[in-house]
Amino acid sequence: MTTRTTSTYQNLLLERSGAVTVLKVHRPDVLNALNRETLAEIEDAARAFIADPEQGALIVTGSGEKSFISGADINELAVLGPAAAQEISRFGQRVLDVLERSPKPVIAAVNGYAFGGGCELALACHMRLASDNAVLGLPEVSLGIIPGYGGTQRLPRLIGTGRALELMLSGGRVKADEAARIGLVNRVVPKDQLEAEAMKLAQAILKNGPLAVSAVLEAVQRGLQGPLDAGLRLESGLFGILAASEDMHEGLNAFLEKRPARFLRK
Ligand code: COA
C-alpha cells in the first residue's frame, strides 16, 4: 500500500495510505494546541477527505511523542472579549461537527495529552483509541472558562452525566486505563502500536459495504439527537433505502455464494 505525505497546511501533516487519511495536528511548540488557523485547516482537510471518493476512513492524531492536542490555544483565548469568545466557540463547534457528521468513519488516535479542545475533538470523532501514555480531561474550569467546543454536550452523552460532571467540575484528568474504564476511549494500546491499531480498525471497516457503513453512522449520529421513536423510524428508512443499492444485493449474494463481496458504493 502506498503512503503519500502532503503538507499544504501550516499546522497539519496529512498522509494517505491507500483509502485511509491520517491527519496529524502539528504545532510542536505548544503541544499541538488548537489556534483558529489550525481549526480552519482541520475543517478544510476534513471536508476534502469527505469529498474524496478514493478516501474511506480518517484517523486524527497529534504529531510528536507526548501530546495529542493540549487544548485550545490559551494565548488566543486570553485576549478574547465576550462576542469574540462566543464566536470562536461557535467556530470550533462547527469544525468538530464536520468530523462528527462525516459519512465516513473518523477515528481519534489519542497519543498523549488530550485536554480541553483536544479532548473535545476526540469526542467528536466516531471512535477513540488511546495510547498507554494518554491523559484526557476538560480542565477549563481551572482556567475560569468552560468547554466551548461541544464538551459539555458530548461528554455526558458518551460517559453519563455524573461522570462527565465530575470530570468537568473538578477539572480532573484521567489516564488512559481509567478513560477506557469509563468509556471515554474504546481501548488502550501500547504507544508504539497506536497508529497501526487505528489503521487496522480503519481497514476492518473498509472491508464492509461503504453505503452500509455510512448508514450506520447516520443512524447513530442523527438518531442520538432525537427521541428513540424518531431514531427507530430513521433506522427503518435507511434500511429501506439500502435495499435499492447494488451493494446490498452484492453483500447478501456473496454470502450465499460463499465468496467475498465486491462493493461498488452504488
Ligand atoms: N495553549 C497554548 N500553549 C500551550 C498549551 C495550550 N493549550 N498547552 C501547552 N502549551 C505550551 C506551554 O505554554 C509551553 O510553552 P513554552 O515552552 O513557551 O513555555 C509548551 O506548550 C510546553 O508545555 P509545558 O507546560 O512546558 O509541557 P508539560 O509537559 O510540562 O505540560 C501540559 C503539558 C499539557 C500538562 C500543560 O502544558 C498544560 O496543562 N497545558 C494546558 C492544558 C489545558 O488547560 N488545556 C485546555 C485549554 S482550554
PDB file of C-alpha atoms and ligand atoms in Angstrom:
ATOM      1  CA  MET A   1       0.000   0.000   0.000  1.00  0.00           C
ATOM      2  CA  THR A   2       1.475   3.367  -0.943  1.00  0.00           C
ATOM      3  CA  THR A   3       1.701   6.154   1.606  1.00  0.00           C
ATOM      4  CA  ARG A   4       1.705   9.702   0.324  1.00  0.00           C
ATOM      5  CA  THR A   5       2.529  12.633   2.558  1.00  0.00           C
ATOM      6  CA  THR A   6       1.244  16.090   1.717  1.00  0.00           C
ATOM      7  CA  SER A   7       1.948  19.297   3.572  1.00  0.00           C
ATOM      8  CA  THR A   8      -0.165  22.079   2.129  1.00  0.00           C
ATOM      9  CA  TYR A   9      -1.156  23.146   5.650  1.00  0.00           C
ATOM     10  CA  GLN A  10       0.812  25.191   8.193  1.00  0.00           C
ATOM     11  CA  ASN A  11      -0.248  23.176  11.211  1.00  0.00           C
ATOM     12  CA  LEU A  12      -1.250  19.764   9.890  1.00  0.00           C
ATOM     13  CA  LEU A  13       0.582  16.809   8.433  1.00  0.00           C
ATOM     14  CA  LEU A  14      -1.512  14.673   6.095  1.00  0.00           C
ATOM     15  CA  GLU A  15      -0.679  11.175   4.982  1.00  0.00           C
ATOM     16  CA  ARG A  16      -2.728   8.993   2.677  1.00  0.00           C
ATOM     17  CA  SER A  17      -2.219   5.280   2.992  1.00  0.00           C
ATOM     18  CA  GLY A  18      -4.468   3.598   0.460  1.00  0.00           C
ATOM     19  CA  ALA A  19      -8.011   4.674   1.364  1.00  0.00           C
ATOM     20  CA  VAL A  20      -7.053   5.933   4.832  1.00  0.00           C
ATOM     21  CA  THR A  21      -6.140   9.551   5.518  1.00  0.00           C
ATOM     22  CA  VAL A  22      -4.033  10.220   8.623  1.00  0.00           C
ATOM     23  CA  LEU A  23      -4.331  13.811   9.836  1.00  0.00           C
ATOM     24  CA  LYS A  24      -1.730  14.879  12.404  1.00  0.00           C
ATOM     25  CA  VAL A  25      -2.067  18.157  14.225  1.00  0.00           C
ATOM     26  CA  HIS A  26       1.439  19.594  14.174  1.00  0.00           C
ATOM     27  CA  ARG A  27       2.261  22.553  16.416  1.00  0.00           C
ATOM     28  CA  PRO A  28       5.241  21.227  18.344  1.00  0.00           C
ATOM     29  CA  ASP A  29       5.941  24.457  20.267  1.00  0.00           C
ATOM     30  CA  VAL A  30       2.563  24.326  22.031  1.00  0.00           C
ATOM     31  CA  LEU A  31       1.988  20.550  22.217  1.00  0.00           C
ATOM     32  CA  ASN A  32      -0.421  20.786  19.248  1.00  0.00           C
ATOM     33  CA  ALA A  33      -2.772  23.361  20.805  1.00  0.00           C
ATOM     34  CA  LEU A  34      -5.629  24.422  18.526  1.00  0.00           C
ATOM     35  CA  ASN A  35      -5.486  28.012  17.395  1.00  0.00           C
ATOM     36  CA  ARG A  36      -8.001  29.428  14.964  1.00  0.00           C
ATOM     37  CA  GLU A  37      -5.807  28.781  11.943  1.00  0.00           C
ATOM     38  CA  THR A  38      -5.413  25.122  12.896  1.00  0.00           C
ATOM     39  CA  LEU A  39      -9.161  24.713  13.375  1.00  0.00           C
ATOM     40  CA  ALA A  40      -9.727  26.213   9.914  1.00  0.00           C
ATOM     41  CA  GLU A  41      -7.177  23.830   8.446  1.00  0.00           C
ATOM     42  CA  ILE A  42      -8.836  20.854  10.144  1.00  0.00           C
ATOM     43  CA  GLU A  43     -12.184  21.909   8.677  1.00  0.00           C
ATOM     44  CA  ASP A  44     -10.656  22.239   5.227  1.00  0.00           C
ATOM     45  CA  ALA A  45      -8.845  18.892   5.431  1.00  0.00           C
ATOM     46  CA  ALA A  46     -11.938  17.116   6.799  1.00  0.00           C
ATOM     47  CA  ARG A  47     -14.147  18.493   4.036  1.00  0.00           C
ATOM     48  CA  ALA A  48     -11.568  17.460   1.419  1.00  0.00           C
ATOM     49  CA  PHE A  49     -11.445  13.950   2.925  1.00  0.00           C
ATOM     50  CA  ILE A  50     -15.247  13.686   2.865  1.00  0.00           C
ATOM     51  CA  ALA A  51     -15.390  14.852  -0.763  1.00  0.00           C
ATOM     52  CA  ASP A  52     -12.650  12.480  -1.951  1.00  0.00           C
ATOM     53  CA  PRO A  53     -14.228   9.296  -3.346  1.00  0.00           C
ATOM     54  CA  GLU A  54     -10.888   7.481  -3.025  1.00  0.00           C
ATOM     55  CA  GLN A  55     -10.753   8.021   0.751  1.00  0.00           C
ATOM     56  CA  GLY A  56     -12.811   5.867   3.112  1.00  0.00           C
ATOM     57  CA  ALA A  57     -11.584   6.494   6.678  1.00  0.00           C
ATOM     58  CA  LEU A  58      -9.878   9.285   8.606  1.00  0.00           C
ATOM     59  CA  ILE A  59      -7.502   8.903  11.559  1.00  0.00           C
ATOM     60  CA  VAL A  60      -6.863  12.048  13.606  1.00  0.00           C
ATOM     61  CA  THR A  61      -3.824  12.151  15.859  1.00  0.00           C
ATOM     62  CA  GLY A  62      -1.134  14.500  17.172  1.00  0.00           C
ATOM     63  CA  SER A  63       2.407  14.771  15.918  1.00  0.00           C
ATOM     64  CA  GLY A  64       5.280  14.159  18.308  1.00  0.00           C
ATOM     65  CA  GLU A  65       5.734  11.835  21.234  1.00  0.00           C
ATOM     66  CA  LYS A  66       3.717  13.222  24.107  1.00  0.00           C
ATOM     67  CA  SER A  67       0.665  15.155  23.020  1.00  0.00           C
ATOM     68  CA  PHE A  68      -2.469  14.510  21.021  1.00  0.00           C
ATOM     69  CA  ILE A  69      -3.777  18.074  21.358  1.00  0.00           C
ATOM     70  CA  SER A  70      -3.093  20.124  24.513  1.00  0.00           C
ATOM     71  CA  GLY A  71      -6.317  22.110  24.169  1.00  0.00           C
ATOM     72  CA  ALA A  72      -7.465  25.345  22.657  1.00  0.00           C
ATOM     73  CA  ASP A  73      -4.545  27.737  22.287  1.00  0.00           C
ATOM     74  CA  ILE A  74      -4.597  29.614  25.594  1.00  0.00           C
ATOM     75  CA  ASN A  75      -2.638  32.514  24.040  1.00  0.00           C
ATOM     76  CA  GLU A  76      -5.609  33.199  21.764  1.00  0.00           C
ATOM     77  CA  LEU A  77      -8.247  32.685  24.453  1.00  0.00           C
ATOM     78  CA  ALA A  78      -6.562  35.099  26.828  1.00  0.00           C
ATOM     79  CA  VAL A  79      -7.371  38.165  24.696  1.00  0.00           C
ATOM     80  CA  LEU A  80     -10.994  37.419  23.782  1.00  0.00           C
ATOM     81  CA  GLY A  81     -13.936  39.627  24.703  1.00  0.00           C
ATOM     82  CA  PRO A  82     -17.493  38.247  25.041  1.00  0.00           C
ATOM     83  CA  ALA A  83     -18.511  38.463  21.374  1.00  0.00           C
ATOM     84  CA  ALA A  84     -15.235  37.026  20.101  1.00  0.00           C
ATOM     85  CA  ALA A  85     -15.329  34.254  22.733  1.00  0.00           C
ATOM     86  CA  GLN A  86     -18.814  33.215  21.645  1.00  0.00           C
ATOM     87  CA  GLU A  87     -17.762  33.375  18.032  1.00  0.00           C
ATOM     88  CA  ILE A  88     -14.681  31.158  18.474  1.00  0.00           C
ATOM     89  CA  SER A  89     -16.818  28.675  20.397  1.00  0.00           C
ATOM     90  CA  ARG A  90     -19.323  28.518  17.536  1.00  0.00           C
ATOM     91  CA  PHE A  91     -16.493  28.226  15.044  1.00  0.00           C
ATOM     92  CA  GLY A  92     -14.832  25.359  16.954  1.00  0.00           C
ATOM     93  CA  GLN A  93     -18.184  23.605  17.307  1.00  0.00           C
ATOM     94  CA  ARG A  94     -18.758  23.919  13.566  1.00  0.00           C
ATOM     95  CA  VAL A  95     -15.377  22.412  12.765  1.00  0.00           C
ATOM     96  CA  LEU A  96     -15.896  19.471  15.117  1.00  0.00           C
ATOM     97  CA  ASP A  97     -19.407  18.973  13.699  1.00  0.00           C
ATOM     98  CA  VAL A  98     -17.808  18.376  10.304  1.00  0.00           C
ATOM     99  CA  LEU A  99     -15.858  15.462  11.803  1.00  0.00           C
ATOM    100  CA  GLU A 100     -18.869  14.069  13.666  1.00  0.00           C
ATOM    101  CA  ARG A 101     -21.159  14.312  10.648  1.00  0.00           C
ATOM    102  CA  SER A 102     -18.679  12.702   8.302  1.00  0.00           C
ATOM    103  CA  PRO A 103     -20.403   9.914   6.372  1.00  0.00           C
ATOM    104  CA  LYS A 104     -17.103   8.020   6.531  1.00  0.00           C
ATOM    105  CA  PRO A 105     -15.580   6.829   9.810  1.00  0.00           C
ATOM    106  CA  VAL A 106     -13.331   9.126  11.804  1.00  0.00           C
ATOM    107  CA  ILE A 107     -11.048   7.553  14.426  1.00  0.00           C
ATOM    108  CA  ALA A 108      -9.160   9.541  17.066  1.00  0.00           C
ATOM    109  CA  ALA A 109      -5.775   8.022  17.912  1.00  0.00           C
ATOM    110  CA  VAL A 110      -5.180   9.785  21.226  1.00  0.00           C
ATOM    111  CA  ASN A 111      -1.420   9.632  21.563  1.00  0.00           C
ATOM    112  CA  GLY A 112      -0.777  11.674  24.707  1.00  0.00           C
ATOM    113  CA  TYR A 113      -2.287  14.793  26.287  1.00  0.00           C
ATOM    114  CA  ALA A 114      -5.880  15.422  25.200  1.00  0.00           C
ATOM    115  CA  PHE A 115      -7.100  18.370  27.215  1.00  0.00           C
ATOM    116  CA  GLY A 116      -9.853  20.895  26.617  1.00  0.00           C
ATOM    117  CA  GLY A 117     -10.377  21.355  22.897  1.00  0.00           C
ATOM    118  CA  GLY A 118      -8.198  18.300  22.246  1.00  0.00           C
ATOM    119  CA  CYS A 119     -10.459  16.106  24.329  1.00  0.00           C
ATOM    120  CA  GLU A 120     -13.469  17.744  22.659  1.00  0.00           C
ATOM    121  CA  LEU A 121     -12.048  16.984  19.237  1.00  0.00           C
ATOM    122  CA  ALA A 122     -11.600  13.342  20.252  1.00  0.00           C
ATOM    123  CA  LEU A 123     -15.217  13.322  21.491  1.00  0.00           C
ATOM    124  CA  ALA A 124     -16.424  14.478  18.070  1.00  0.00           C
ATOM    125  CA  CYS A 125     -14.666  11.551  16.375  1.00  0.00           C
ATOM    126  CA  HIS A 126     -16.705   8.378  15.916  1.00  0.00           C
ATOM    127  CA  MET A 127     -14.279   6.150  17.852  1.00  0.00           C
ATOM    128  CA  ARG A 128     -11.330   6.751  20.148  1.00  0.00           C
ATOM    129  CA  LEU A 129      -8.257   4.600  20.696  1.00  0.00           C
ATOM    130  CA  ALA A 130      -5.701   5.744  23.248  1.00  0.00           C
ATOM    131  CA  SER A 131      -2.009   5.055  23.774  1.00  0.00           C
ATOM    132  CA  ASP A 132      -0.953   3.910  27.242  1.00  0.00           C
ATOM    133  CA  ASN A 133       0.599   7.331  27.934  1.00  0.00           C
ATOM    134  CA  ALA A 134      -2.602   9.254  27.080  1.00  0.00           C
ATOM    135  CA  VAL A 135      -4.165  11.608  29.622  1.00  0.00           C
ATOM    136  CA  LEU A 136      -7.542  13.184  28.947  1.00  0.00           C
ATOM    137  CA  GLY A 137      -9.606  15.861  30.618  1.00  0.00           C
ATOM    138  CA  LEU A 138     -11.654  19.019  30.363  1.00  0.00           C
ATOM    139  CA  PRO A 139      -9.779  21.311  32.780  1.00  0.00           C
ATOM    140  CA  GLU A 140     -11.422  24.528  31.544  1.00  0.00           C
ATOM    141  CA  VAL A 141     -12.943  25.478  34.897  1.00  0.00           C
ATOM    142  CA  SER A 142      -9.431  25.656  36.335  1.00  0.00           C
ATOM    143  CA  LEU A 143      -8.867  28.493  33.854  1.00  0.00           C
ATOM    144  CA  GLY A 144     -12.181  30.164  34.696  1.00  0.00           C
ATOM    145  CA  ILE A 145     -13.813  29.136  31.433  1.00  0.00           C
ATOM    146  CA  ILE A 146     -15.999  26.236  30.275  1.00  0.00           C
ATOM    147  CA  PRO A 147     -15.565  23.721  27.475  1.00  0.00           C
ATOM    148  CA  GLY A 148     -16.652  25.554  24.317  1.00  0.00           C
ATOM    149  CA  TYR A 149     -16.180  23.045  21.501  1.00  0.00           C
ATOM    150  CA  GLY A 150     -19.022  20.691  22.382  1.00  0.00           C
ATOM    151  CA  GLY A 151     -17.572  19.090  25.521  1.00  0.00           C
ATOM    152  CA  THR A 152     -20.463  19.937  27.833  1.00  0.00           C
ATOM    153  CA  GLN A 153     -22.819  18.183  25.411  1.00  0.00           C
ATOM    154  CA  ARG A 154     -20.833  15.249  24.035  1.00  0.00           C
ATOM    155  CA  LEU A 155     -19.095  14.105  27.227  1.00  0.00           C
ATOM    156  CA  PRO A 156     -22.307  13.389  29.207  1.00  0.00           C
ATOM    157  CA  ARG A 157     -23.812  11.663  26.169  1.00  0.00           C
ATOM    158  CA  LEU A 158     -20.761   9.412  25.982  1.00  0.00           C
ATOM    159  CA  ILE A 159     -19.959   8.601  29.619  1.00  0.00           C
ATOM    160  CA  GLY A 160     -23.103   9.662  31.512  1.00  0.00           C
ATOM    161  CA  THR A 161     -23.978  12.842  33.361  1.00  0.00           C
ATOM    162  CA  GLY A 162     -22.463  12.025  36.753  1.00  0.00           C
ATOM    163  CA  ARG A 163     -19.037  11.058  35.471  1.00  0.00           C
ATOM    164  CA  ALA A 164     -18.994  13.904  32.965  1.00  0.00           C
ATOM    165  CA  LEU A 165     -19.865  16.447  35.648  1.00  0.00           C
ATOM    166  CA  GLU A 166     -17.219  15.039  37.977  1.00  0.00           C
ATOM    167  CA  LEU A 167     -14.586  15.434  35.269  1.00  0.00           C
ATOM    168  CA  MET A 168     -15.705  18.877  34.124  1.00  0.00           C
ATOM    169  CA  LEU A 169     -16.373  20.391  37.560  1.00  0.00           C
ATOM    170  CA  SER A 170     -13.199  19.081  39.192  1.00  0.00           C
ATOM    171  CA  GLY A 171     -11.104  19.863  36.129  1.00  0.00           C
ATOM    172  CA  GLY A 172      -9.629  16.426  36.757  1.00  0.00           C
ATOM    173  CA  ARG A 173      -7.560  14.425  34.340  1.00  0.00           C
ATOM    174  CA  VAL A 174      -7.862  10.706  33.636  1.00  0.00           C
ATOM    175  CA  LYS A 175      -5.146   8.377  32.476  1.00  0.00           C
ATOM    176  CA  ALA A 176      -5.722   6.031  29.559  1.00  0.00           C
ATOM    177  CA  ASP A 177      -6.809   2.988  31.592  1.00  0.00           C
ATOM    178  CA  GLU A 178      -9.351   4.971  33.565  1.00  0.00           C
ATOM    179  CA  ALA A 179     -10.553   6.637  30.348  1.00  0.00           C
ATOM    180  CA  ALA A 180     -11.194   3.182  28.892  1.00  0.00           C
ATOM    181  CA  ARG A 181     -12.912   2.014  32.079  1.00  0.00           C
ATOM    182  CA  ILE A 182     -15.426   4.879  31.955  1.00  0.00           C
ATOM    183  CA  GLY A 183     -15.970   4.580  28.203  1.00  0.00           C
ATOM    184  CA  LEU A 184     -14.215   7.798  27.275  1.00  0.00           C
ATOM    185  CA  VAL A 185     -11.986   5.813  24.912  1.00  0.00           C
ATOM    186  CA  ASN A 186     -12.740   2.436  23.362  1.00  0.00           C
ATOM    187  CA  ARG A 187      -9.464   0.802  24.380  1.00  0.00           C
ATOM    188  CA  VAL A 188      -5.819   1.364  25.227  1.00  0.00           C
ATOM    189  CA  VAL A 189      -2.893   0.106  23.183  1.00  0.00           C
ATOM    190  CA  PRO A 190       0.873   0.410  23.627  1.00  0.00           C
ATOM    191  CA  LYS A 191       2.127   3.781  22.431  1.00  0.00           C
ATOM    192  CA  ASP A 192       4.244   2.405  19.590  1.00  0.00           C
ATOM    193  CA  GLN A 193       1.291   0.418  18.225  1.00  0.00           C
ATOM    194  CA  LEU A 194      -1.389   3.097  18.356  1.00  0.00           C
ATOM    195  CA  GLU A 195      -1.274   4.244  14.750  1.00  0.00           C
ATOM    196  CA  ALA A 196      -1.073   0.655  13.470  1.00  0.00           C
ATOM    197  CA  GLU A 197      -4.084  -0.323  15.614  1.00  0.00           C
ATOM    198  CA  ALA A 198      -6.071   2.646  14.356  1.00  0.00           C
ATOM    199  CA  MET A 199      -5.109   1.676  10.808  1.00  0.00           C
ATOM    200  CA  LYS A 200      -6.180  -1.931  11.465  1.00  0.00           C
ATOM    201  CA  LEU A 201      -9.562  -0.721  12.714  1.00  0.00           C
ATOM    202  CA  ALA A 202      -9.950   1.540   9.667  1.00  0.00           C
ATOM    203  CA  GLN A 203      -9.073  -1.331   7.322  1.00  0.00           C
ATOM    204  CA  ALA A 204     -11.558  -3.654   9.047  1.00  0.00           C
ATOM    205  CA  ILE A 205     -14.304  -1.078   8.489  1.00  0.00           C
ATOM    206  CA  LEU A 206     -13.258  -0.531   4.877  1.00  0.00           C
ATOM    207  CA  LYS A 207     -13.852  -4.198   4.072  1.00  0.00           C
ATOM    208  CA  ASN A 208     -17.569  -3.645   4.646  1.00  0.00           C
ATOM    209  CA  GLY A 209     -20.211  -2.169   2.393  1.00  0.00           C
ATOM    210  CA  PRO A 210     -19.442   1.569   2.304  1.00  0.00           C
ATOM    211  CA  LEU A 211     -23.087   2.596   1.927  1.00  0.00           C
ATOM    212  CA  ALA A 212     -23.988   0.435   4.921  1.00  0.00           C
ATOM    213  CA  VAL A 213     -21.131   1.950   6.949  1.00  0.00           C
ATOM    214  CA  SER A 214     -22.401   5.453   6.138  1.00  0.00           C
ATOM    215  CA  ALA A 215     -25.944   4.416   7.005  1.00  0.00           C
ATOM    216  CA  VAL A 216     -24.858   3.132  10.438  1.00  0.00           C
ATOM    217  CA  LEU A 217     -23.035   6.410  11.098  1.00  0.00           C
ATOM    218  CA  GLU A 218     -26.100   8.416  10.096  1.00  0.00           C
ATOM    219  CA  ALA A 219     -28.497   6.243  12.097  1.00  0.00           C
ATOM    220  CA  VAL A 220     -26.366   6.506  15.239  1.00  0.00           C
ATOM    221  CA  GLN A 221     -25.285  10.144  14.995  1.00  0.00           C
ATOM    222  CA  ARG A 222     -28.640  11.558  13.891  1.00  0.00           C
ATOM    223  CA  GLY A 223     -30.648   9.056  15.893  1.00  0.00           C
ATOM    224  CA  LEU A 224     -28.976  10.112  19.131  1.00  0.00           C
ATOM    225  CA  GLN A 225     -30.107  13.709  18.578  1.00  0.00           C
ATOM    226  CA  GLY A 226     -33.770  12.878  18.984  1.00  0.00           C
ATOM    227  CA  PRO A 227     -36.234  10.568  20.741  1.00  0.00           C
ATOM    228  CA  LEU A 228     -35.978   6.789  20.362  1.00  0.00           C
ATOM    229  CA  ASP A 229     -39.112   6.642  18.235  1.00  0.00           C
ATOM    230  CA  ALA A 230     -37.662   9.051  15.660  1.00  0.00           C
ATOM    231  CA  GLY A 231     -34.382   7.128  15.683  1.00  0.00           C
ATOM    232  CA  LEU A 232     -36.173   3.852  15.018  1.00  0.00           C
ATOM    233  CA  ARG A 233     -38.001   5.417  12.072  1.00  0.00           C
ATOM    234  CA  LEU A 234     -34.717   6.754  10.747  1.00  0.00           C
ATOM    235  CA  GLU A 235     -33.205   3.278  11.040  1.00  0.00           C
ATOM    236  CA  SER A 236     -36.081   1.705   9.074  1.00  0.00           C
ATOM    237  CA  GLY A 237     -35.860   4.415   6.428  1.00  0.00           C
ATOM    238  CA  LEU A 238     -32.154   3.793   5.938  1.00  0.00           C
ATOM    239  CA  PHE A 239     -32.718   0.031   5.971  1.00  0.00           C
ATOM    240  CA  GLY A 240     -35.226   0.505   3.158  1.00  0.00           C
ATOM    241  CA  ILE A 241     -33.017   2.872   1.143  1.00  0.00           C
ATOM    242  CA  LEU A 242     -30.139   0.375   1.233  1.00  0.00           C
ATOM    243  CA  ALA A 243     -32.386  -2.230  -0.366  1.00  0.00           C
ATOM    244  CA  ALA A 244     -32.273  -0.080  -3.510  1.00  0.00           C
ATOM    245  CA  SER A 245     -28.470  -0.368  -3.668  1.00  0.00           C
ATOM    246  CA  GLU A 246     -26.482  -2.811  -5.752  1.00  0.00           C
ATOM    247  CA  ASP A 247     -24.152  -3.186  -2.778  1.00  0.00           C
ATOM    248  CA  MET A 248     -26.838  -4.706  -0.574  1.00  0.00           C
ATOM    249  CA  HIS A 249     -27.625  -7.372  -3.153  1.00  0.00           C
ATOM    250  CA  GLU A 250     -23.915  -7.946  -3.727  1.00  0.00           C
ATOM    251  CA  GLY A 251     -23.277  -8.389   0.008  1.00  0.00           C
ATOM    252  CA  LEU A 252     -26.144 -10.815   0.532  1.00  0.00           C
ATOM    253  CA  ASN A 253     -25.479 -12.787  -2.660  1.00  0.00           C
ATOM    254  CA  ALA A 254     -21.761 -13.020  -1.906  1.00  0.00           C
ATOM    255  CA  PHE A 255     -22.621 -14.676   1.405  1.00  0.00           C
ATOM    256  CA  LEU A 256     -25.000 -17.126  -0.240  1.00  0.00           C
ATOM    257  CA  GLU A 257     -22.451 -17.885  -2.982  1.00  0.00           C
ATOM    258  CA  LYS A 258     -19.672 -18.285  -0.381  1.00  0.00           C
ATOM    259  CA  ARG A 259     -17.381 -15.651  -1.930  1.00  0.00           C
ATOM    260  CA  PRO A 260     -16.038 -12.268  -0.793  1.00  0.00           C
ATOM    261  CA  ALA A 261     -18.263  -9.311  -1.636  1.00  0.00           C
ATOM    262  CA  ARG A 262     -17.152  -6.697  -4.160  1.00  0.00           C
ATOM    263  CA  PHE A 263     -18.779  -3.483  -3.044  1.00  0.00           C
ATOM    264  CA  LEU A 264     -19.028  -0.675  -5.596  1.00  0.00           C
ATOM    265  CA  ARG A 265     -20.545   2.117  -3.478  1.00  0.00           C
ATOM    266  CA  LYS A 266     -23.763   2.100  -5.510  1.00  0.00           C
TER     267      LYS A 266
HETATM  268  N1  COA B   1      -2.266  26.595  24.678  1.00  0.00           N
HETATM  269  C1  COA B   1      -1.129  27.278  24.444  1.00  0.00           C
HETATM  270  N2  COA B   1       0.096  26.825  24.781  1.00  0.00           N
HETATM  271  C2  COA B   1       0.174  25.641  25.392  1.00  0.00           C
HETATM  272  C3  COA B   1      -0.960  24.868  25.674  1.00  0.00           C
HETATM  273  C4  COA B   1      -2.231  25.392  25.294  1.00  0.00           C
HETATM  274  N3  COA B   1      -3.371  24.721  25.494  1.00  0.00           N
HETATM  275  N4  COA B   1      -0.573  23.736  26.297  1.00  0.00           N
HETATM  276  C5  COA B   1       0.766  23.785  26.370  1.00  0.00           C
HETATM  277  N5  COA B   1       1.220  24.943  25.845  1.00  0.00           N
HETATM  278  C6  COA B   1       2.612  25.381  25.731  1.00  0.00           C
HETATM  279  C7  COA B   1       3.193  25.740  27.079  1.00  0.00           C
HETATM  280  O1  COA B   1       2.841  27.048  27.454  1.00  0.00           O
HETATM  281  C8  COA B   1       4.675  25.569  26.815  1.00  0.00           C
HETATM  282  O2  COA B   1       5.122  26.714  26.121  1.00  0.00           O
HETATM  283  P1  COA B   1       6.600  27.333  26.481  1.00  0.00           P
HETATM  284  O3  COA B   1       7.570  26.253  26.068  1.00  0.00           O
HETATM  285  O4  COA B   1       6.662  28.557  25.637  1.00  0.00           O
HETATM  286  O5  COA B   1       6.606  27.574  27.966  1.00  0.00           O
HETATM  287  C9  COA B   1       4.717  24.403  25.834  1.00  0.00           C
HETATM  288  O6  COA B   1       3.400  24.290  25.283  1.00  0.00           O
HETATM  289  C10 COA B   1       5.069  23.101  26.503  1.00  0.00           C
HETATM  290  O7  COA B   1       4.175  22.929  27.597  1.00  0.00           O
HETATM  291  P2  COA B   1       4.671  22.557  29.085  1.00  0.00           P
HETATM  292  O8  COA B   1       3.609  23.005  30.028  1.00  0.00           O
HETATM  293  O9  COA B   1       6.053  23.080  29.318  1.00  0.00           O
HETATM  294  O10 COA B   1       4.743  20.961  28.979  1.00  0.00           O
HETATM  295  P3  COA B   1       4.479  19.913  30.123  1.00  0.00           P
HETATM  296  O11 COA B   1       4.762  18.573  29.529  1.00  0.00           O
HETATM  297  O12 COA B   1       5.159  20.296  31.393  1.00  0.00           O
HETATM  298  O13 COA B   1       2.885  20.013  30.422  1.00  0.00           O
HETATM  299  C11 COA B   1       0.540  20.065  29.810  1.00  0.00           C
HETATM  300  C12 COA B   1       1.981  19.673  29.416  1.00  0.00           C
HETATM  301  C13 COA B   1      -0.356  19.747  28.614  1.00  0.00           C
HETATM  302  C14 COA B   1       0.120  19.234  31.025  1.00  0.00           C
HETATM  303  C15 COA B   1       0.499  21.566  30.169  1.00  0.00           C
HETATM  304  O14 COA B   1       1.135  22.297  29.131  1.00  0.00           O
HETATM  305  C16 COA B   1      -0.893  22.101  30.313  1.00  0.00           C
HETATM  306  O15 COA B   1      -1.513  21.928  31.360  1.00  0.00           O
HETATM  307  N6  COA B   1      -1.415  22.773  29.249  1.00  0.00           N
HETATM  308  C17 COA B   1      -2.719  23.379  29.286  1.00  0.00           C
HETATM  309  C18 COA B   1      -3.794  22.325  29.155  1.00  0.00           C
HETATM  310  C19 COA B   1      -5.164  22.959  29.211  1.00  0.00           C
HETATM  311  O16 COA B   1      -5.566  23.535  30.198  1.00  0.00           O
HETATM  312  N7  COA B   1      -5.906  22.830  28.091  1.00  0.00           N
HETATM  313  C20 COA B   1      -7.225  23.364  27.991  1.00  0.00           C
HETATM  314  C21 COA B   1      -7.178  24.692  27.375  1.00  0.00           C
HETATM  315  S1  COA B   1      -8.801  25.359  27.186  1.00  0.00           S
END
